[in-house]
Coordinates of C-alpha atoms and ligand atoms in Angstrom, one line a residue:
Chain A
M1348 CA 22.5 -22.4 -1.6
V1349 CA 19.2 -21.8 0.2
E1350 CA 16.3 -22.4 -2.1
R1351 CA 12.7 -21.0 -1.9
D1352 CA 9.7 -20.7 -4.2
I1353 CA 9.2 -17.0 -3.4
V1354 CA 11.4 -14.6 -1.4
V1355 CA 9.6 -11.5 -0.3
I1356 CA 11.8 -8.5 0.6
G1357 CA 10.2 -6.3 3.2
S1358 CA 7.6 -7.3 5.8
G1359 CA 5.4 -4.2 5.8
P1360 CA 1.7 -4.5 4.9
A1361 CA 2.6 -5.2 1.2
G1362 CA 5.2 -7.9 2.0
L1363 CA 3.1 -9.6 4.6
C1364 CA 0.0 -9.7 2.4
A1365 CA 2.1 -11.0 -0.6
A1366 CA 3.5 -13.7 1.5
I1367 CA 0.1 -14.7 2.9
E1368 CA -1.5 -14.8 -0.4
A1369 CA 1.3 -16.9 -2.0
A1370 CA 1.5 -19.3 1.0
E1371 CA -2.3 -19.7 0.9
A1372 CA -1.9 -20.9 -2.7
G1373 CA 0.7 -23.5 -1.5
A1374 CA 4.0 -21.7 -2.3
K1375 CA 7.0 -22.0 0.0
V1376 CA 7.7 -18.4 1.1
L1377 CA 10.5 -16.7 2.9
I1378 CA 10.2 -13.1 4.0
V1379 CA 13.4 -11.1 4.8
D1380 CA 13.4 -7.7 6.6
E1381 CA 16.3 -5.6 7.7
N1382 CA 14.4 -4.5 10.8
A1383 CA 14.4 -6.4 14.1
K1384 CA 10.6 -6.4 14.1
P1385 CA 8.3 -7.2 11.2
G1386 CA 5.4 -5.0 10.2
G1387 CA 7.1 -2.1 8.4
Q1388 CA 5.3 1.1 9.0
L1389 CA 2.2 -0.6 10.5
F1390 CA 3.5 -0.7 14.1
K1391 CA 3.9 3.1 14.1
Q1392 CA 0.4 3.8 13.1
I1393 CA -1.6 3.9 16.3
H1394 CA -4.5 5.6 14.6
K1395 CA -7.6 3.9 13.1
F1396 CA -7.2 3.4 9.4
F1397 CA -9.4 4.6 6.6
G1398 CA -10.8 2.3 3.9
S1399 CA -13.7 -0.1 3.8
R1400 CA -14.4 -3.0 6.1
E1401 CA -12.5 -5.4 3.7
H1402 CA -9.5 -3.2 4.3
R1403 CA -10.0 -3.4 8.0
A1404 CA -10.9 0.3 8.2
G1405 CA -11.6 1.6 11.6
V1406 CA -8.9 -0.7 13.0
R1407 CA -5.7 0.8 14.2
G1408 CA -2.6 0.1 12.1
I1409 CA -0.8 -1.6 15.0
D1410 CA -3.7 -4.1 15.4
I1411 CA -3.7 -4.8 11.5
G1412 CA 0.0 -5.6 11.9
T1413 CA -0.7 -8.0 14.7
L1414 CA -3.4 -9.7 12.7
L1415 CA -1.3 -10.1 9.6
L1416 CA 1.6 -11.5 11.6
K1417 CA -0.7 -14.1 13.2
Q1418 CA -1.9 -15.2 9.7
A1419 CA 1.7 -15.4 8.5
E1420 CA 2.5 -17.6 11.5
E1421 CA -0.5 -19.9 10.9
L1422 CA 0.7 -20.4 7.4
N1423 CA 4.2 -21.3 8.6
I1424 CA 5.7 -18.5 6.6
E1425 CA 9.4 -18.3 7.4
V1426 CA 10.6 -14.7 8.4
W1427 CA 14.3 -13.8 8.6
L1428 CA 14.6 -10.5 10.6
N1429 CA 17.7 -8.4 10.9
T1430 CA 18.3 -9.5 7.3
E1431 CA 19.2 -6.9 4.8
A1432 CA 18.8 -7.7 1.1
C1433 CA 21.8 -6.2 -0.6
G1434 CA 21.4 -7.2 -4.2
I1435 CA 19.6 -9.3 -6.7
F1436 CA 21.6 -11.2 -9.3
D1437 CA 20.7 -13.2 -12.5
Q1438 CA 17.1 -12.2 -11.7
D1439 CA 16.7 -15.1 -9.3
K1440 CA 19.4 -14.8 -6.6
V1441 CA 19.0 -12.6 -3.6
W1442 CA 22.1 -11.7 -1.7
V1443 CA 21.3 -11.0 2.0
V1444 CA 23.4 -10.2 5.0
R1445 CA 22.0 -11.6 8.3
D1446 CA 22.7 -9.9 11.6
K1447 CA 25.2 -7.6 9.9
H1448 CA 27.8 -10.3 9.3
T1449 CA 26.5 -13.5 7.7
S1450 CA 26.3 -13.4 3.9
V1451 CA 23.7 -15.7 2.4
T1452 CA 22.6 -16.2 -1.2
I1453 CA 19.0 -17.4 -1.7
H1454 CA 17.9 -18.9 -4.9
A1455 CA 14.3 -17.8 -5.4
K1456 CA 12.1 -18.8 -8.3
R1457 CA 10.2 -15.6 -7.8
I1458 CA 11.2 -12.4 -5.9
I1459 CA 8.6 -9.9 -4.5
L1460 CA 10.0 -6.5 -3.7
A1461 CA 8.1 -4.8 -0.9
T1462 CA 10.7 -2.4 0.4
G1463 CA 8.5 0.6 1.0
A1464 CA 9.7 4.2 0.6
N1465 CA 12.1 6.7 2.1
E1466 CA 11.3 10.1 3.5
N1467 CA 12.3 13.2 1.4
A1468 CA 14.5 15.8 3.0
V1469 CA 14.1 19.6 2.9
N1470 CA 17.0 21.8 3.4
F1471 CA 17.3 25.3 4.8
P1472 CA 20.0 27.1 6.8
G1473 CA 20.1 25.3 10.1
W1474 CA 18.6 22.0 8.9
T1475 CA 21.6 20.1 10.3
L1476 CA 21.0 21.2 13.9
P1477 CA 19.8 18.5 16.3
G1478 CA 16.1 18.7 16.4
V1479 CA 15.4 18.7 12.7
M1480 CA 14.0 15.3 11.7
G1481 CA 11.8 13.4 9.4
A1482 CA 8.1 13.1 10.6
G1483 CA 8.5 9.3 10.3
A1484 CA 11.5 9.4 12.8
A1485 CA 9.5 11.5 15.2
Q1486 CA 6.6 9.0 14.9
T1487 CA 9.0 6.1 15.7
M1488 CA 10.3 8.0 18.7
I1489 CA 6.8 8.7 20.2
N1490 CA 5.0 5.5 19.2
I1491 CA 7.7 2.8 19.4
H1492 CA 10.3 4.2 21.9
R1493 CA 7.8 6.4 23.8
V1494 CA 10.0 9.5 24.0
L1495 CA 9.1 13.0 22.8
P1496 CA 11.5 14.5 20.3
G1497 CA 10.8 17.9 21.8
Q1498 CA 8.2 20.0 23.5
K1499 CA 7.5 22.6 20.9
I1500 CA 7.1 21.3 17.4
L1501 CA 7.0 22.8 13.9
M1502 CA 5.7 20.5 11.2
I1503 CA 6.7 21.1 7.6
G1504 CA 4.2 19.5 5.2
S1505 CA 0.4 19.1 5.4
G1506 CA -0.1 15.8 3.6
N1507 CA -1.6 12.9 5.6
V1508 CA 1.7 12.0 7.1
G1509 CA 2.4 15.5 8.4
V1510 CA -1.1 15.9 9.9
I1511 CA -1.3 12.4 11.4
V1512 CA 2.1 12.7 13.0
S1513 CA 1.1 16.2 14.3
Y1514 CA -2.0 14.7 15.9
Q1515 CA 0.1 11.9 17.5
L1516 CA 2.7 14.4 18.8
L1517 CA -0.3 16.2 20.5
Q1518 CA -1.5 12.9 21.9
A1519 CA 2.0 12.2 23.2
G1520 CA 1.9 15.5 25.1
A1521 CA 3.9 17.9 22.9
Q1522 CA 2.7 21.3 21.6
V1523 CA 2.5 21.6 17.9
K1524 CA 3.2 25.3 17.2
A1525 CA 2.2 25.2 13.5
V1526 CA 2.0 23.2 10.4
V1527 CA 3.5 25.0 7.3
E1528 CA 2.6 24.0 3.8
A1529 CA 4.3 25.6 0.7
A1530 CA 1.4 24.8 -1.6
P1531 CA -1.7 27.1 -1.6
Q1532 CA -3.9 24.3 -0.3
L1533 CA -3.5 21.7 2.5
G1534 CA -2.6 18.2 1.2
G1535 CA -4.1 15.9 3.9
Y1536 CA -7.7 14.6 4.3
G1537 CA -9.9 17.3 5.7
V1538 CA -11.0 15.1 8.6
H1539 CA -7.3 14.8 9.7
T1540 CA -6.6 18.5 9.4
A1541 CA -9.7 19.3 11.2
K1542 CA -8.8 17.3 14.3
V1543 CA -5.4 19.0 14.4
R1544 CA -7.0 22.4 13.9
R1545 CA -9.6 22.0 16.6
A1546 CA -6.8 21.2 19.0
G1547 CA -5.7 24.8 18.3
V1548 CA -2.9 24.2 15.8
P1549 CA -2.6 26.9 13.1
F1550 CA -2.0 25.9 9.5
Y1551 CA 0.0 28.2 7.2
T1552 CA -0.5 27.5 3.5
G1553 CA 1.8 29.2 1.0
H1554 CA 4.5 29.4 3.7
T1555 CA 7.8 27.7 4.2
V1556 CA 10.7 27.6 6.7
L1557 CA 13.4 30.1 5.8
E1558 CA 15.8 29.1 8.6
A1559 CA 16.2 27.2 11.8
K1560 CA 18.0 29.3 14.5
G1561 CA 20.1 28.1 17.4
T1562 CA 23.7 27.1 18.2
D1563 CA 23.7 23.5 19.3
H1564 CA 20.0 22.9 19.1
I1565 CA 17.0 24.6 17.6
E1566 CA 15.8 27.6 19.4
S1567 CA 13.4 29.0 16.9
A1568 CA 12.3 28.8 13.3
V1569 CA 11.8 31.6 10.8
V1570 CA 8.7 31.1 8.6
V1571 CA 8.0 33.1 5.5
K1572 CA 5.1 33.6 3.1
L1573 CA 5.6 32.5 -0.6
D1574 CA 4.4 34.2 -3.7
A1575 CA 2.7 32.5 -6.6
A1576 CA 6.1 31.4 -8.0
W1577 CA 6.9 29.9 -4.6
K1578 CA 9.5 32.6 -3.9
P1579 CA 9.7 34.0 -0.3
I1580 CA 8.1 37.5 0.0
A1581 CA 10.6 39.8 1.9
G1582 CA 9.1 41.4 4.9
T1583 CA 6.7 38.6 5.7
E1584 CA 9.0 36.6 7.9
F1585 CA 8.0 35.7 11.5
E1586 CA 9.7 33.7 14.1
L1587 CA 8.2 30.6 15.9
D1588 CA 9.4 29.5 19.3
V1589 CA 10.1 25.8 18.6
D1590 CA 12.7 23.3 19.7
T1591 CA 11.9 20.6 17.0
I1592 CA 11.2 20.8 13.3
C1593 CA 9.6 17.7 11.7
I1594 CA 9.7 17.3 7.9
A1595 CA 6.9 15.5 6.1
A1596 CA 7.7 16.5 2.5
G1597 CA 6.7 13.3 0.9
L1598 CA 8.3 9.9 0.3
T1599 CA 10.3 8.4 -2.5
P1600 CA 9.9 4.7 -3.4
A1601 CA 12.8 2.6 -2.2
V1602 CA 13.8 1.3 -5.7
E1603 CA 17.5 0.5 -5.3
L1604 CA 17.2 -3.2 -5.3
A1605 CA 14.7 -3.2 -8.2
F1606 CA 16.9 -1.0 -10.4
G1607 CA 20.0 -2.8 -9.4
A1608 CA 18.4 -6.0 -10.6
G1609 CA 17.8 -4.3 -13.9
C1610 CA 14.0 -3.6 -13.7
R1611 CA 12.9 -1.0 -16.2
S1612 CA 11.9 2.3 -14.7
V1613 CA 9.0 4.7 -15.4
N1614 CA 8.7 8.2 -14.1
S1615 CA 5.5 8.8 -12.1
P1616 CA 5.6 12.2 -10.3
V1617 CA 2.2 11.6 -8.6
L1618 CA 3.5 8.4 -7.1
G1619 CA 6.9 9.7 -5.9
G1620 CA 9.2 9.7 -8.9
L1621 CA 10.9 6.8 -10.6
V1622 CA 9.2 3.5 -10.0
P1623 CA 9.8 0.1 -11.5
W1624 CA 7.5 -0.5 -14.5
H1625 CA 4.9 -3.1 -13.6
D1626 CA 1.8 -4.6 -15.1
E1627 CA -1.6 -5.2 -13.4
T1628 CA -0.3 -8.4 -11.8
M1629 CA 2.5 -6.4 -10.2
R1630 CA 5.1 -8.1 -12.4
T1631 CA 8.1 -5.9 -13.4
S1632 CA 9.9 -6.0 -16.7
L1633 CA 11.9 -9.0 -15.3
S1634 CA 9.6 -11.9 -15.3
S1635 CA 10.7 -13.4 -12.1
I1636 CA 10.5 -10.1 -10.1
Y1637 CA 7.3 -8.6 -8.7
I1638 CA 6.7 -5.5 -6.6
A1639 CA 4.1 -4.3 -4.3
G1640 CA 3.3 -1.4 -1.9
D1641 CA 5.0 2.0 -1.6
V1642 CA 8.1 0.8 -3.8
S1643 CA 5.7 0.6 -6.8
G1644 CA 4.4 4.1 -6.2
V1645 CA 3.7 5.8 -2.8
E1646 CA 0.1 5.3 -1.7
E1647 CA -1.4 3.8 1.5
A1648 CA -1.3 0.7 3.6
S1649 CA -4.7 -0.3 2.3
T1650 CA -3.5 -0.2 -1.3
A1651 CA -0.2 -1.7 -0.3
M1652 CA -2.0 -4.7 1.2
E1653 CA -4.1 -5.3 -1.9
E1654 CA -1.0 -4.9 -4.2
G1655 CA 0.8 -7.3 -2.0
R1656 CA -2.0 -9.8 -2.4
M1657 CA -2.0 -9.3 -6.2
A1658 CA 1.8 -9.8 -6.3
G1659 CA 1.7 -12.9 -4.1
L1660 CA -1.2 -14.4 -6.1
S1661 CA 0.4 -13.8 -9.5
A1662 CA 3.8 -15.1 -8.4
A1663 CA 2.2 -18.2 -7.0
Q1664 CA 0.1 -18.7 -10.2
S1665 CA 3.2 -18.3 -12.4
L1666 CA 4.7 -21.2 -10.5
G1667 CA 1.7 -23.3 -11.2
Y1668 CA 0.1 -23.2 -7.7
L1669 CA -3.3 -22.0 -8.8
Q1670 CA -6.0 -23.3 -11.0
E1671 CA -6.9 -20.7 -13.7
K1672 CA -10.5 -20.4 -12.3
R1673 CA -9.4 -19.7 -8.8
Y1674 CA -6.7 -17.3 -10.0
R1675 CA -9.3 -15.3 -12.1
T1676 CA -11.7 -15.0 -9.1
R1677 CA -9.0 -13.8 -6.8
F1678 CA -7.5 -11.4 -9.4
E1679 CA -10.9 -9.8 -10.1
A1680 CA -11.6 -9.4 -6.4
I1681 CA -8.3 -7.8 -5.6
N1682 CA -8.5 -5.6 -8.7
H1683 CA -12.0 -4.5 -7.6
N1684 CA -10.7 -3.5 -4.2
L1685 CA -7.8 -1.5 -5.7
L1686 CA -10.1 0.4 -8.0
A1687 CA -12.4 1.2 -5.1
L1688 CA -9.5 2.5 -3.0
R1689 CA -8.3 4.6 -6.0
S1690 CA -11.4 6.6 -6.4
G1691 CA -12.7 9.9 -5.2
M1692 CA -11.0 13.3 -5.2
F1693 CA -7.8 12.0 -3.7
G1694 CA -7.7 8.5 -5.3
Q1695 CA -8.5 9.3 -8.9
K1696 CA -5.1 10.9 -9.6
R1697 CA -3.4 7.8 -8.2
R1698 CA -5.7 5.6 -10.3
D1699 CA -4.7 7.5 -13.5
A1700 CA -1.0 7.4 -12.5
K1701 CA -1.1 3.6 -12.0
K1702 CA -2.9 3.2 -15.3
A1703 CA -0.2 5.3 -17.0
I1704 CA 2.5 3.0 -15.5
V1705 CA 0.8 -0.2 -16.7
A1706 CA 0.2 1.4 -20.1
A1707 CA 3.9 2.5 -20.6
S1708 CA 5.2 -0.2 -22.8
K1709 CA 7.4 -2.8 -21.2
G1710 CA 10.4 -1.9 -23.3
Chain B
M1397 CA -14.5 35.8 8.1
D1398 CA -16.8 32.8 7.8
T1399 CA -17.5 33.2 4.2
E1400 CA -14.6 31.5 2.4
K1401 CA -13.7 27.9 1.9
R1402 CA -11.5 27.2 4.7
L1403 CA -11.1 23.4 5.0
K1404 CA -8.2 23.4 2.6
T1405 CA -6.4 26.5 3.8
T1406 CA -7.0 26.7 7.6
G1407 CA -7.6 23.1 8.2
A1408 CA -11.2 23.2 9.4
A1409 CA -14.5 23.8 7.5
S1410 CA -16.3 27.1 8.1
L1411 CA -20.0 27.0 8.8
T1412 CA -20.6 28.5 5.3
E1413 CA -18.9 25.5 3.8
L1414 CA -20.7 23.1 6.0
H1415 CA -24.0 24.6 5.3
A1416 CA -23.4 24.3 1.6
T1417 CA -22.9 20.6 2.0
K1418 CA -26.3 18.8 2.0
E1419 CA -24.8 15.9 3.9
Y1420 CA -24.1 18.1 7.0
I1421 CA -27.3 17.8 9.0
L1422 CA -27.7 19.5 12.4
P1423 CA -30.7 18.4 14.4
D1424 CA -33.0 21.2 15.6
E1425 CA -34.9 21.6 18.8
R1426 CA -37.5 19.0 17.7
M1427 CA -35.1 16.2 18.3
Q1428 CA -35.7 14.6 21.7
H1429 CA -32.4 12.8 22.1
P1430 CA -28.8 13.2 20.8
V1431 CA -28.2 12.0 17.3
A1432 CA -25.1 11.6 15.1
V1433 CA -23.8 14.7 13.3
I1434 CA -21.2 14.0 10.6
E1435 CA -18.7 16.5 9.3
C1436 CA -17.1 14.5 6.5
I1437 CA -17.3 16.6 3.4
E1438 CA -14.5 15.3 1.2
A1439 CA -14.8 12.3 -1.0
I1440 CA -12.3 9.9 0.7
P1441 CA -12.3 6.1 0.5
C1442 CA -13.8 5.3 3.8
N1443 CA -16.9 3.7 5.3
P1444 CA -16.5 2.4 8.9
C1445 CA -19.3 4.7 10.0
E1446 CA -21.7 2.9 7.7
T1447 CA -20.6 -0.6 8.8
A1448 CA -20.6 0.4 12.6
C1449 CA -24.2 1.5 12.7
P1450 CA -26.5 -1.3 14.0
V1451 CA -29.7 0.4 12.7
H1452 CA -28.3 1.4 9.3
A1453 CA -28.8 5.0 9.8
I1454 CA -25.7 6.0 7.8
T1455 CA -25.3 5.2 4.1
V1456 CA -22.1 5.5 2.1
G1457 CA -23.0 3.0 -0.5
S1458 CA -21.1 0.8 -2.9
E1459 CA -18.9 3.7 -4.1
I1460 CA -16.8 4.1 -0.9
T1461 CA -15.8 7.6 -1.7
N1462 CA -19.4 8.8 -1.5
L1463 CA -20.1 11.1 1.4
P1464 CA -21.8 9.5 4.4
V1465 CA -25.5 10.4 4.7
I1466 CA -27.3 10.2 8.0
D1467 CA -31.0 9.5 8.5
I1468 CA -31.4 11.2 11.9
E1469 CA -34.9 9.7 12.2
K1470 CA -33.3 6.3 12.4
C1471 CA -30.4 7.2 14.7
T1472 CA -30.7 6.0 18.3
G1473 CA -27.6 7.9 19.5
C1474 CA -25.7 4.8 20.5
G1475 CA -22.4 6.4 19.6
L1476 CA -20.9 3.4 17.8
C1477 CA -20.2 5.4 14.7
V1478 CA -18.5 8.1 16.8
A1479 CA -15.9 5.7 18.0
A1480 CA -15.5 3.8 14.7
C1481 CA -14.8 6.9 12.6
P1482 CA -11.0 7.1 11.9
G1483 CA -11.4 10.8 11.0
L1484 CA -13.0 11.6 14.4
A1485 CA -15.6 13.4 12.2
I1486 CA -18.8 12.4 14.0
Y1487 CA -20.3 13.6 17.3
L1488 CA -23.7 13.3 18.9
K1489 CA -25.7 16.5 19.4
Q1490 CA -29.1 17.6 20.9
K1491 CA -30.0 21.2 20.9
N1492 CA -32.3 21.3 23.9
Y1493 CA -31.0 19.0 26.6
T1494 CA -32.6 21.4 28.9
K1495 CA -34.0 24.8 28.0
D1496 CA -30.7 26.5 28.2
L1497 CA -28.2 23.7 27.6
S1498 CA -27.2 21.7 24.6
Y1499 CA -25.7 18.2 24.7
I1500 CA -22.7 16.9 22.8
A1501 CA -20.9 13.5 22.9
F1502 CA -17.5 13.7 21.1
P1503 CA -14.5 11.4 20.5
F1504 CA -11.5 12.1 22.6
E1505 CA -8.1 10.5 22.3
Y1506 CA -5.9 12.6 24.7
V1507 CA -4.9 11.9 28.3
P1508 CA -5.8 12.8 30.9
L1509 CA -9.5 12.2 30.4
P1510 CA -11.8 14.6 32.2
E1511 CA -13.9 13.6 35.1
V1512 CA -17.7 13.5 35.4
G1513 CA -18.9 16.8 36.8
Q1514 CA -15.7 18.6 35.7
S1515 CA -16.0 22.0 34.1
V1516 CA -14.1 22.0 30.8
N1517 CA -13.4 24.5 28.0
M1518 CA -15.4 23.8 24.9
V1519 CA -13.8 24.6 21.6
D1520 CA -15.1 25.3 18.1
R1521 CA -13.7 23.9 14.9
F1522 CA -10.7 26.2 15.0
G1523 CA -9.7 25.3 18.5
L1524 CA -11.0 28.6 20.0
V1525 CA -12.5 28.3 23.4
V1526 CA -16.1 29.5 23.0
C1527 CA -17.7 28.6 26.4
E1528 CA -17.5 26.3 29.4
G1529 CA -19.2 22.9 29.5
T1530 CA -19.9 20.3 32.1
V1531 CA -18.9 16.7 31.7
I1532 CA -21.8 14.4 32.1
K1533 CA -20.3 11.0 31.2
V1534 CA -17.0 9.5 30.1
V1535 CA -17.5 6.3 28.1
K1536 CA -14.6 4.1 27.5
I1537 CA -15.6 0.6 26.5
K1538 CA -13.8 -2.1 24.7
R1539 CA -15.9 -1.8 21.7
F1540 CA -14.8 1.8 21.2
D1541 CA -11.2 0.5 20.9
R1542 CA -9.4 3.1 23.0
T1543 CA -11.3 6.2 21.8
A1544 CA -13.2 7.7 24.7
I1545 CA -16.5 9.4 24.2
I1546 CA -17.1 12.4 26.4
H1547 CA -20.6 13.5 27.0
A1548 CA -21.1 17.2 28.0
S1549 CA -23.6 20.0 28.2
Y1550 CA -23.0 23.6 27.3
P1551 CA -24.9 26.8 26.6
V1552 CA -27.5 26.5 23.9
E1553 CA -26.3 29.8 22.3
Q1554 CA -23.1 27.9 21.2
Y1555 CA -25.1 24.9 19.9
E1556 CA -23.6 24.8 16.4
H1557 CA -20.1 26.2 17.2
V1558 CA -19.0 23.7 19.8
V1559 CA -17.4 20.5 18.5
N1560 CA -15.0 19.2 21.2
M1561 CA -13.2 20.3 24.3
Q1562 CA -9.7 21.7 25.0
R1563 CA -7.0 19.2 25.9
L1564 CA -6.3 19.1 29.6
A1565 CA -2.8 19.8 31.0
R1566 CA -0.8 16.8 32.0
N1567 CA 0.5 16.8 35.5
Ligands
LIG2182 C1 2.4 8.9 9.5 C2 1.8 7.9 8.6 C3 0.5 7.6 8.6 C4 -0.1 6.8 7.8 N1 -1.5 6.5 7.8 C5 -2.1 5.6 7.0 C6 -3.5 5.3 7.1 O1 -4.2 5.9 8.0 N2 -4.0 4.5 6.2 C7 -3.3 3.8 5.3 O2 -3.8 3.0 4.5 N3 -2.0 4.1 5.2 C8 -1.3 5.0 6.0 N4 0.0 5.2 5.9 C9 0.8 4.7 4.8 C10 1.3 3.3 5.0 O3 2.0 3.2 6.3 C11 2.3 2.9 3.9 O4 1.7 3.3 2.7 C12 2.5 1.5 4.0 O5 3.2 1.1 5.2 C13 3.4 1.0 2.8 O6 3.6 -0.4 3.0 P1 4.9 -1.2 2.4 O7 4.7 -2.6 2.8 O8 4.9 -0.9 0.9 O9 6.1 -0.5 3.0 P2 6.6 -0.4 4.6 O10 5.5 -0.5 5.5 O11 7.5 0.8 4.6 O12 7.6 -1.6 4.7 C14 8.8 -1.8 4.0 C15 9.6 -2.8 4.7 O13 10.7 -3.2 3.9 C16 11.9 -3.3 4.7 N5 13.0 -3.2 3.8 C17 13.3 -2.1 3.0 N6 14.4 -2.3 2.3 C18 14.9 -3.5 2.7 C19 16.0 -4.3 2.3 N7 17.0 -3.8 1.5 N8 16.2 -5.4 3.0 C20 15.3 -5.9 3.8 N9 14.3 -5.2 4.2 C21 14.0 -4.1 3.6 C22 11.7 -2.3 5.8 O14 12.5 -2.5 6.9 C23 10.2 -2.3 6.1 O15 9.9 -3.2 7.1 C24 0.7 6.1 6.8 C25 2.1 6.4 6.7 C26 2.6 7.3 7.6 C27 4.1 7.6 7.5
LIG2183 S1 -25.1 7.0 16.8 FE1 -25.6 4.8 16.6 S2 -27.5 4.8 15.6 FE2 -26.8 6.8 15.4 S3 -25.8 6.8 13.4 FE3 -24.2 6.4 14.9 S4 -24.1 4.1 15.0 FE4 -26.0 4.7 14.0
LIG2184 S1 -16.0 6.8 9.0 FE1 -15.7 9.0 9.4 S2 -14.1 9.6 8.0 FE2 -14.9 7.7 7.3 S3 -16.5 8.2 5.8 FE3 -17.5 7.9 7.8 S4 -17.5 9.9 8.7 FE4 -16.1 10.1 7.0

């Protein structure tokens, strides 16, 4: 059996930072990722990030990814790509399948789950027609594969993902016909909606897609106004000439491995639904398993990186790699950054939701 | 139609909304050179504008969700904050570049880029074309990290309304 101090599952911002922090403390770390490339979401994010200088704000996501990979390399962190983690047994064994055929069991003293989140679907008549896709899929097409999913796009959902992907579709040369949002108010940061709006894209709050029309591909979308109870108002339907519908209706934490391993769950609607319970150090109800990033509650790359550092630090400390004083200093610093990121009109809700998770008894 | 709160319903802030925010400062005709104008009116965790400014003309402070505040007296109009802002929420403006023309320098991340001397459609916050403008400079330097800054002049009557230009068609 392969043995490692710490196995990190997922090489997005959370997983990379967890591995870096733990390796800096001296632990022997292995990262596994089912993708052919490391970086998780980061390499799709061609825009400059928010946050403070400590979080590399103003730097594009792709460049943050490159930086983290370089650090990981310098620390000799081992990375297994094309490696899917399929299960966790006895709290310390990770069963992985490499290159879709070789089964390997890794004995890990500590496991850090940084598996990210999955896109939510929205269904309406016609939603199975080619041309309906997740906003994340559209983003992969334009920013990784450099192909446009279509020429005339309708975006469903006005959260940051919906507006950022809309902006990137415009940059890639598509027309974005509209952004529809069922809620009465737009979800994304005003500065993001503003740059999409000044490009001439209309926003429809309190509206949803009733139906996608077409035979073998989308030819148009029917949009309708919603009443206060979110019921379509008859007679308010209108048709938009689109060939693609992108859905950005939120993300759900990728919790399968955590729950399969037996981690206790907590419900946190603000953070995407059921998440593994964890304490401030990112430890779950199973003492050898830690989590970080979107899997512990959907937030942002900046928070994912800090949570990753916290998980890596705590896991390394629990293995005796850190002096108490050094651990305390780092803990305080990371915690401070997390609190700063979770403030303001958008952050406060997440701060409260995280507090509630930590406060929910371990059971 | 400019009386309601529009940022959270139509995507862009109305002038009424901006004028109600003390952090939004539009330089008047007394300013002799372009200075930064910031339209960032929501408390988001962000401060690259502050760290980018070499003369400390922008303050966010230790609470990173504070709104950025500009001291236009200090601003030299260097444009570093314009390129650093991930929200593309900053531009430079001068009301009287000439008697009849105002000056703007805004971030632009679309291709193709306009050419110097080209006549372009200037847009307001809602993407409506409000007038024509003439491109004076296209600045694309390494420090701006792939965000171009377009300098243009346009009729002074549209001084406050213009914030950017319309995307150009791809060949
Ligand atoms: C359009 C868009 C714009 C965004 N803009 C910003 C922004 O401006 N600023 C910001 O801070 N954040 C932004 N974010 C959010 C940010 O990208 C995510 O919050 C962040 O990537 C989460 O990091 P993570 O490491 O938890 O997960 P991810 O980046 O999703 O990484 C998870 C990794 O785990 C791997 N994995 C999952 N399951 C398994 C398994 N069973 N076995 C092996 N590997 C597995 C995946 O392959 C993936 O590589 C944006 C997100 C989107 C979609
Ligand atoms: S334009 Fe230059 S001097 Fe003025 S606020 Fe921006 S960075 Fe500072
Ligand atoms: S960098 Fe831009 S988005 Fe960020 S606080 Fe400054 S003005 Fe606002």
